[in-house]
Amino acid sequence: MEFAELIKTPRVDGVVLHRPFMPTVEGTLCLTGHHLILSSRQDNTEELWLLHSNIDSIEKRFVGSLGTIIVKCKDLRVIQLDIPGMEECLNIASSIEALSTLDSVSLMYPFFYRPMFEVIEDGWNSFLPEDAFKDLESMTDEWRLSDVNKDFSVCPSYPPLVAVPKDIDDDTLRKAATFRHSGRFPVLSYYHKKNGMVMMRSGQPLTGTNGRRCKEDEKLINATLRPGKRGYIIDTRTINVAQQAKARGGGFESEANYPQWRRIHKALERYEHLLNLFDISFDVVISSMDRWLSKLEASSWQTHVKEILTTACLAAQCIDREGASVLVHGTEGTDSTLQVTSLAQIILDPACRTIRGFQGLVEREWLQAGHPFQQRCAQSAYSNSKPRQESPVFLLFLDCVWQILRQFPCSFEFSESFLVLLFEHAYASQFGTFLGNSTAERLSLPEKTVSLWSWVNRPQELERLTNPLYEANSLVIWPSVAPQSLLLWEGVFLRWNRSSRCLDEAYEEMVHIIEYNKELQNKVNSLRRQLAQLETEDPLLQTP
Amino acid sequence: EEHGQGYTSVEQVRLLDRFSNKSTNGTLYLTATHLIFVESSSNNSTSILHHHIASVEKLSLTTTGCPLVIQCRNFRVVHFVVQRERDCHDIYSSLLRLLRPVSYEELYAFSYNPKQNDQQREEGWQLIDLGAEFERMGVPCDQWQLTDVNRDYKVCETYPRDLYVPITASKPIIVGSSKFRSKGRFPVLTYFYQEKKAAVCRCSQPLSGFSARCLEDESLLQAISKANHNSRFVYVMDTRPKLNALANRAAGKGYENEDNYSNIRFQFVGIENIHVMRTSLQKLLEVIGTRSLNMSDYLVGLESSGWLRHIKAVVDAAIFLTKAVTVEGASVLVHCSDGWDRTAQVCSLGALLMDPYYRTMKGFMVLIEKDWISFGHKFADRCDQLDGDPKEVSPIFTQFLECVWQLTEQFPQAFEFSEWFLLQIHEHVHSCQYGNFLGNNQRQREELQLRERTHSLWAFLMSEKQNYLNPFYSPAYSEVHPVLAPSTLPYNFKFWRNMYHQFDRSMHPRQSILKAILTLRDNSRNAESTLQALESVTAPPAWCDPHRDL
């Protein structure tokens, strides 16, 4: 298919762009296959380059022959384009609509994008399961890497290689997979070096109404327990929801069949119920305090942030404080399960708080673990169409990380901007990383697209994403989950609707203070060395 | 530490954490001034000034002992469990006696001795000079003069002795106006915006009832208007909700009738009264004191307490004032009912927005000294210093500090001080350890001879200045932005966790950017001096410099 067919009017002159807190720009609007571009053709004025895939919805308005298109983006930005001429406006609007809702993955921008930067390290090879397993091997010999899923037939949403207990053979895994939702049998998610406890994740067990059991599944998860020890199963659903799942063939682990496990139910919302939560940014212009607070309450976004963090703390507590192993699952094991397992690792494992470690975490616990990014991120908060599989599950996770980052501002190597960047690229990107829903669907991407990590892992980008306050902290970090300690993530929800100049300037001042300190320390050190040198050369300077 | 002679102690007391199931064992000591809990395992101690205690409650006996809950004015809440009921009762009744002082002489400030001699104490009190402050603003000048009409507190006993009025306002006009104003608080100058020669004046409500008028009062407002050539009128800001002002008319009070004052523009701004504010804070504290509070109840509670709405109302009013003065160049007269609560809030916050000086540490002290202490905000009544009428207690000054905090969040580079400065001031407004905030007005303070018998908080804070500095402060910022224009969209108003949960350690971030940066600054300072010392050693001596002219 040719994009040209979809572009009814490729360019219009005299278009005026309005953005909150920025001067209006008048210029020429151009539509390409993947971008909406507005250029004033003057030096020093910012141009607008917007990916069509970033557009969530548009609205048209007409006053006389002047048309206005309101473009609402997935990154929550809202811009207004005034277009002279009714026909041009209609053409532009329908072109944008068509180009921003292309169904075919192969037409997406990552397949057309050619990097303008030098790739130092190919991100597609940066976080391979076999490399992660090497780290594990250096700590314990109780696990092995199984290729039971090498052709994706056991579990379509798992990667070809997964870590499982050493004593469990592939046949047992195959049988256990038939007993778990979408074949998602329990696999290793995290090994806690300090005490050898582990966190596993899976889909729900398919017990059904007649209480089906699976000896292999029981054997598999019991193999992770030390003799005489009990483990915890954290079911992200309430007991009621889990009960109801039985009628649809799902269910939960019964005490009778899993006597060594204690089950705890939490109330994390399933992905379907989340999309309508994050329209908070619509309402920043509300002028009444009461209406703002009740709107914030009604959206219940903050409630979910608190619940997810609480559940992640619980999992981390079981492992670190109780010295017990943990299995986490909800229904599919691809959404709330991953929120919990990945956040627990942020709390427990200092390595996940580095830039590279966090990339690894996103790779392992989200991309390779089969979070269906393409389905979840097809629409964002402003979409008018009925949601199908869309849900801001990943954004909720990033928000939770931001909350911990705020509480431990010196313990993360990356700054808030890295989290915002991941949010943007999960929804619309020139890179292939977040395309597709599973490793199986991404098989051809390394040849045809560029990885986001290739771009991020270059010195100039890393510098931009680095937290200047970072000092490696080897401790477990326990965040406060009291509502008084949690804040609205302004960097995402208010990003386009506030002037952040004062805050940015203060941030620069902070960086300046830190850099000045480093510079001084370096000078002091070099002078000290110089002095030591002088002392050895000139005996007169030496103390007798 | 010495806390006076003679104390009682009770062993085997448990201190329960408010929000978790943690508890610590220790010994409770009751001295003449403090209640002290010393942990047996670590020797850490928690020390509570009697004056900080707002209420003590003895709950019914449990199997583990007798619970004693103490709520403090600095929002500390402690929950003790005393093993023997008799011990608990003894502490309880002693505290009840101690926390209701009946005379000022019983307050801590009169016995507190920081080991300073008389001269040092004297110097401490001289740190803030309001005469010099008016001079800094450019007053007296050709339009404004110092009047001695209140030299003996005869015209208005809750005003300071030194007052500034338009040069055209004669004594009979002033005296006449004062008789037409609640508590005699006639319109006087509190801030002068030199650039536009616009004045911020304050007073109490007029005794207008439904129809009464007063020619002298009208002349005084005329004089205020005439003193400013930039504007043909004066804004009169009644900071009350219109309904309240209307209701006051039935009691012979009320607001200015625009028909009688030809040169005014009248405006209500709708800040609620002290009773609404007191109830609002109580509701807020109730909500945030709930254990295992969920997000929804928190947000609903935050909303229904109305606390942030009230904070926003004060900031909105201050912005209105600031715009009128700095943009329109108009003079503004601010009042409420008695002109010592809402009026103080709006005038001081407005001045803080207009004048960078008040955003420095010293300037902020001056501002509080001027708009709050000297103009008779009733600290004794509002902060419940003596056993008084509970209906007079209200967190008006706390609200002011919170408004300032909200601004520091929006303008991180505009303030010389950090929030710890605000918190420390709040602490001492209630501690009664220093003389500054004792009593309700200057006349009373003179009678109590506070300058001779107590110490000044400002000197103490100045001596600890390093602890309260904001590392992001940039004087250059204020040169570019002398007037602050904050946004008052609701999302800008946040819950001030460090104030209302200051003592609940589990609530706070485990690391603080502020502390990290302050430490770095200290390191840099040390490195600078090390560098100097090293350079002097490593630099070649002058005689081996080949370029030296011999």
Tab-separated table of N, CA, C and O in Angstrom, chain A residues 212-265:
chain	number	residue	atom	x	y	z
A	212	ARG	N	-9.669	-29.368	39.426
A	212	ARG	CA	-8.633	-30.130	38.760
A	212	ARG	C	-7.282	-29.860	39.419
A	212	ARG	O	-7.031	-28.771	39.916
A	213	ARG	N	-6.415	-30.874	39.482
A	213	ARG	CA	-5.072	-30.621	39.980
A	213	ARG	C	-4.043	-31.140	39.003
A	213	ARG	O	-4.371	-31.876	38.067
A	214	CYS	N	-2.806	-30.751	39.203
A	214	CYS	CA	-1.740	-31.142	38.291
A	214	CYS	C	-0.501	-31.413	39.125
A	214	CYS	O	0.113	-30.491	39.659
A	215	LYS	N	-0.168	-32.687	39.269
A	215	LYS	CA	0.983	-33.095	40.093
A	215	LYS	C	2.271	-32.410	39.628
A	215	LYS	O	3.120	-32.036	40.436
A	216	GLU	N	2.405	-32.257	38.294
A	216	GLU	CA	3.642	-31.674	37.762
A	216	GLU	C	3.776	-30.213	38.176
A	216	GLU	O	4.868	-29.741	38.480
A	217	ASP	N	2.634	-29.505	38.153
A	217	ASP	CA	2.654	-28.104	38.571
A	217	ASP	C	3.068	-28.015	40.042
A	217	ASP	O	3.899	-27.185	40.420
A	218	GLU	N	2.475	-28.882	40.867
A	218	GLU	CA	2.811	-28.894	42.293
A	218	GLU	C	4.293	-29.204	42.484
A	218	GLU	O	4.984	-28.546	43.264
A	219	LYS	N	4.758	-30.187	41.736
A	219	LYS	CA	6.165	-30.574	41.847
A	219	LYS	C	7.081	-29.407	41.445
A	219	LYS	O	8.084	-29.126	42.105
A	220	LEU	N	6.668	-28.740	40.365
A	220	LEU	CA	7.476	-27.628	39.856
A	220	LEU	C	7.639	-26.536	40.907
A	220	LEU	O	8.752	-26.106	41.208
A	221	ILE	N	6.551	-26.114	41.482
A	221	ILE	CA	6.742	-24.980	42.396
A	221	ILE	C	7.297	-25.439	43.752
A	221	ILE	O	8.033	-24.709	44.392
A	222	ASN	N	6.978	-26.672	44.155
A	222	ASN	CA	7.556	-27.160	45.412
A	222	ASN	C	9.072	-27.316	45.326
A	222	ASN	O	9.768	-27.210	46.336
A	223	ALA	N	9.554	-27.518	44.103
A	223	ALA	CA	10.997	-27.676	43.923
A	223	ALA	C	11.763	-26.412	44.278
A	223	ALA	O	12.972	-26.427	44.436
A	224	THR	N	11.045	-25.297	44.391
A	224	THR	CA	11.735	-24.044	44.706
A	224	THR	C	11.825	-23.797	46.211
A	224	THR	O	12.401	-22.818	46.650
A	225	LEU	N	11.198	-24.679	46.993
A	225	LEU	CA	11.187	-24.473	48.451
A	225	LEU	C	12.330	-25.232	49.102
A	225	LEU	O	12.669	-26.333	48.699
A	226	ARG	N	12.909	-24.628	50.139
A	226	ARG	CA	13.900	-25.341	50.941
A	226	ARG	C	13.155	-26.325	51.834
A	226	ARG	O	11.997	-26.088	52.180
A	227	PRO	N	13.822	-27.399	52.247
A	227	PRO	CA	13.140	-28.389	53.101
A	227	PRO	C	12.516	-27.736	54.336
A	227	PRO	O	13.159	-26.926	55.004
A	228	GLY	N	11.256	-28.072	54.569
A	228	GLY	CA	10.581	-27.580	55.767
A	228	GLY	C	10.121	-26.135	55.683
A	228	GLY	O	9.525	-25.612	56.618
A	229	LYS	N	10.401	-25.484	54.551
A	229	LYS	CA	10.020	-24.070	54.411
A	229	LYS	C	8.706	-23.946	53.677
A	229	LYS	O	8.371	-24.771	52.834
A	230	ARG	N	7.968	-22.866	54.015
A	230	ARG	CA	6.741	-22.580	53.280
A	230	ARG	C	6.955	-21.392	52.358
A	230	ARG	O	7.836	-20.569	52.579
A	231	GLY	N	6.174	-21.341	51.301
A	231	GLY	CA	6.265	-20.206	50.381
A	231	GLY	C	4.948	-19.442	50.349
A	231	GLY	O	3.961	-19.856	50.978
A	232	TYR	N	4.962	-18.320	49.657
A	232	TYR	CA	3.752	-17.516	49.535
A	232	TYR	C	3.316	-17.447	48.079
A	232	TYR	O	4.148	-17.267	47.183
A	233	ILE	N	2.010	-17.613	47.870
A	233	ILE	CA	1.449	-17.346	46.548
A	233	ILE	C	0.713	-16.022	46.642
A	233	ILE	O	-0.197	-15.873	47.459
A	234	ILE	N	1.140	-15.042	45.878
A	234	ILE	CA	0.425	-13.770	45.858
A	234	ILE	C	-0.452	-13.753	44.624
A	234	ILE	O	0.035	-13.726	43.490
A	235	ASP	N	-1.762	-13.840	44.855
A	235	ASP	CA	-2.735	-13.776	43.775
A	235	ASP	C	-3.193	-12.326	43.708
A	235	ASP	O	-3.695	-11.782	44.690
A	236	THR	N	-2.981	-11.670	42.563
A	236	THR	CA	-3.257	-10.233	42.489
A	236	THR	C	-4.757	-9.928	42.466
A	236	THR	O	-5.160	-8.777	42.448
A	237	ARG	N	-5.581	-10.996	42.455
A	237	ARG	CA	-7.031	-10.787	42.423
A	237	ARG	C	-7.624	-10.995	43.817
A	237	ARG	O	-7.046	-11.699	44.640
A	238	THR	N	-8.786	-10.440	44.054
A	238	THR	CA	-9.476	-10.721	45.310
A	238	THR	C	-9.942	-12.171	45.279
A	238	THR	O	-10.054	-12.775	44.207
A	239	ILE	N	-10.242	-12.714	46.456
A	239	ILE	CA	-10.694	-14.103	46.518
A	239	ILE	C	-11.981	-14.281	45.703
A	239	ILE	O	-12.158	-15.301	45.028
A	240	ASN	N	-12.834	-13.260	45.693
A	240	ASN	CA	-14.084	-13.359	44.923
A	240	ASN	C	-13.826	-13.467	43.434
A	240	ASN	O	-14.401	-14.312	42.750
A	241	VAL	N	-12.966	-12.600	42.955
A	241	VAL	CA	-12.653	-12.627	41.524
A	241	VAL	C	-12.010	-13.968	41.157
A	241	VAL	O	-12.323	-14.568	40.128
A	242	ALA	N	-11.132	-14.445	42.032
A	242	ALA	CA	-10.457	-15.716	41.764
A	242	ALA	C	-11.474	-16.872	41.767
A	242	ALA	O	-11.383	-17.793	40.948
A	243	GLN	N	-12.424	-16.807	42.668
A	243	GLN	CA	-13.491	-17.826	42.708
A	243	GLN	C	-14.279	-17.825	41.400
A	243	GLN	O	-14.522	-18.870	40.808
A	244	GLN	N	-14.654	-16.605	40.978
A	244	GLN	CA	-15.453	-16.491	39.752
A	244	GLN	C	-14.690	-17.028	38.545
A	244	GLN	O	-15.297	-17.534	37.599
A	245	ALA	N	-13.356	-16.908	38.584
A	245	ALA	CA	-12.552	-17.357	37.446
A	245	ALA	C	-12.708	-18.865	37.237
A	245	ALA	O	-12.523	-19.370	36.132
A	246	LYS	N	-13.070	-19.594	38.293
A	246	LYS	CA	-13.221	-21.052	38.175
A	246	LYS	C	-14.260	-21.427	37.133
A	246	LYS	O	-14.094	-22.385	36.382
A	247	ALA	N	-15.325	-20.610	37.096
A	247	ALA	CA	-16.398	-20.906	36.155
A	247	ALA	C	-15.904	-20.831	34.712
A	247	ALA	O	-16.463	-21.463	33.825
A	248	ARG	N	-14.873	-20.059	34.480
A	248	ARG	CA	-14.320	-19.943	33.128
A	248	ARG	C	-13.080	-20.815	32.969
A	248	ARG	O	-12.242	-20.571	32.103
A	249	GLY	N	-12.930	-21.782	33.835
A	249	GLY	CA	-11.828	-22.728	33.694
A	249	GLY	C	-10.571	-22.355	34.452
A	249	GLY	O	-9.623	-23.120	34.529
A	250	GLY	N	-10.556	-21.163	35.019
A	250	GLY	CA	-9.379	-20.719	35.770
A	250	GLY	C	-9.453	-21.144	37.223
A	250	GLY	O	-10.056	-22.164	37.545
A	251	GLY	N	-8.860	-20.343	38.101
A	251	GLY	CA	-8.948	-20.671	39.514
A	251	GLY	C	-7.710	-20.285	40.282
A	251	GLY	O	-6.940	-19.424	39.854
A	252	PHE	N	-7.510	-20.938	41.420
A	252	PHE	CA	-6.350	-20.633	42.266
A	252	PHE	C	-5.890	-21.911	42.953
A	252	PHE	O	-6.594	-22.933	42.938
A	253	GLU	N	-4.726	-21.864	43.552
A	253	GLU	CA	-4.134	-23.037	44.177
A	253	GLU	C	-4.839	-23.332	45.498
A	253	GLU	O	-4.872	-22.474	46.377
A	254	SER	N	-5.394	-24.523	45.627
A	254	SER	CA	-6.104	-24.847	46.872
A	254	SER	C	-5.106	-25.243	47.957
A	254	SER	O	-4.012	-25.737	47.667
A	255	GLU	N	-5.512	-25.043	49.220
A	255	GLU	CA	-4.655	-25.395	50.350
A	255	GLU	C	-4.337	-26.896	50.328
A	255	GLU	O	-3.226	-27.310	50.651
A	256	ALA	N	-5.366	-27.692	49.933
A	256	ALA	CA	-5.200	-29.142	49.998
A	256	ALA	C	-4.089	-29.621	49.072
A	256	ALA	O	-3.268	-30.458	49.452
A	257	ASN	N	-4.042	-29.050	47.863
A	257	ASN	CA	-3.049	-29.520	46.903
A	257	ASN	C	-1.710	-28.797	47.008
A	257	ASN	O	-0.710	-29.252	46.487
A	258	TYR	N	-1.730	-27.640	47.649
A	258	TYR	CA	-0.488	-26.874	47.808
A	258	TYR	C	-0.259	-26.575	49.291
A	258	TYR	O	-0.291	-25.419	49.707
A	259	PRO	N	-0.097	-27.625	50.122
A	259	PRO	CA	-0.046	-27.413	51.569
A	259	PRO	C	1.179	-26.608	52.017
A	259	PRO	O	1.168	-26.059	53.104
A	260	GLN	N	2.194	-26.547	51.171
A	260	GLN	CA	3.393	-25.820	51.589
A	260	GLN	C	3.336	-24.328	51.241
A	260	GLN	O	4.293	-23.608	51.429
A	261	TRP	N	2.209	-23.925	50.703
A	261	TRP	CA	2.099	-22.538	50.247
A	261	TRP	C	0.980	-21.807	50.969
A	261	TRP	O	-0.087	-22.364	51.188
A	262	ARG	N	1.242	-20.553	51.325
A	262	ARG	CA	0.195	-19.700	51.890
A	262	ARG	C	-0.234	-18.718	50.820
A	262	ARG	O	0.598	-18.046	50.223
A	263	ARG	N	-1.543	-18.667	50.579
A	263	ARG	CA	-2.032	-17.811	49.494
A	263	ARG	C	-2.500	-16.472	50.050
A	263	ARG	O	-3.206	-16.429	51.050
A	264	ILE	N	-2.109	-15.400	49.417
A	264	ILE	CA	-2.586	-14.071	49.820
A	264	ILE	C	-3.245	-13.423	48.611
A	264	ILE	O	-2.661	-13.388	47.524
A	265	HIS	N	-4.456	-12.947	48.805
A	265	HIS	CA	-5.159	-12.273	47.704
A	265	HIS	C	-5.051	-10.765	47.837
A	265	HIS	O	-5.185	-10.228	48.929
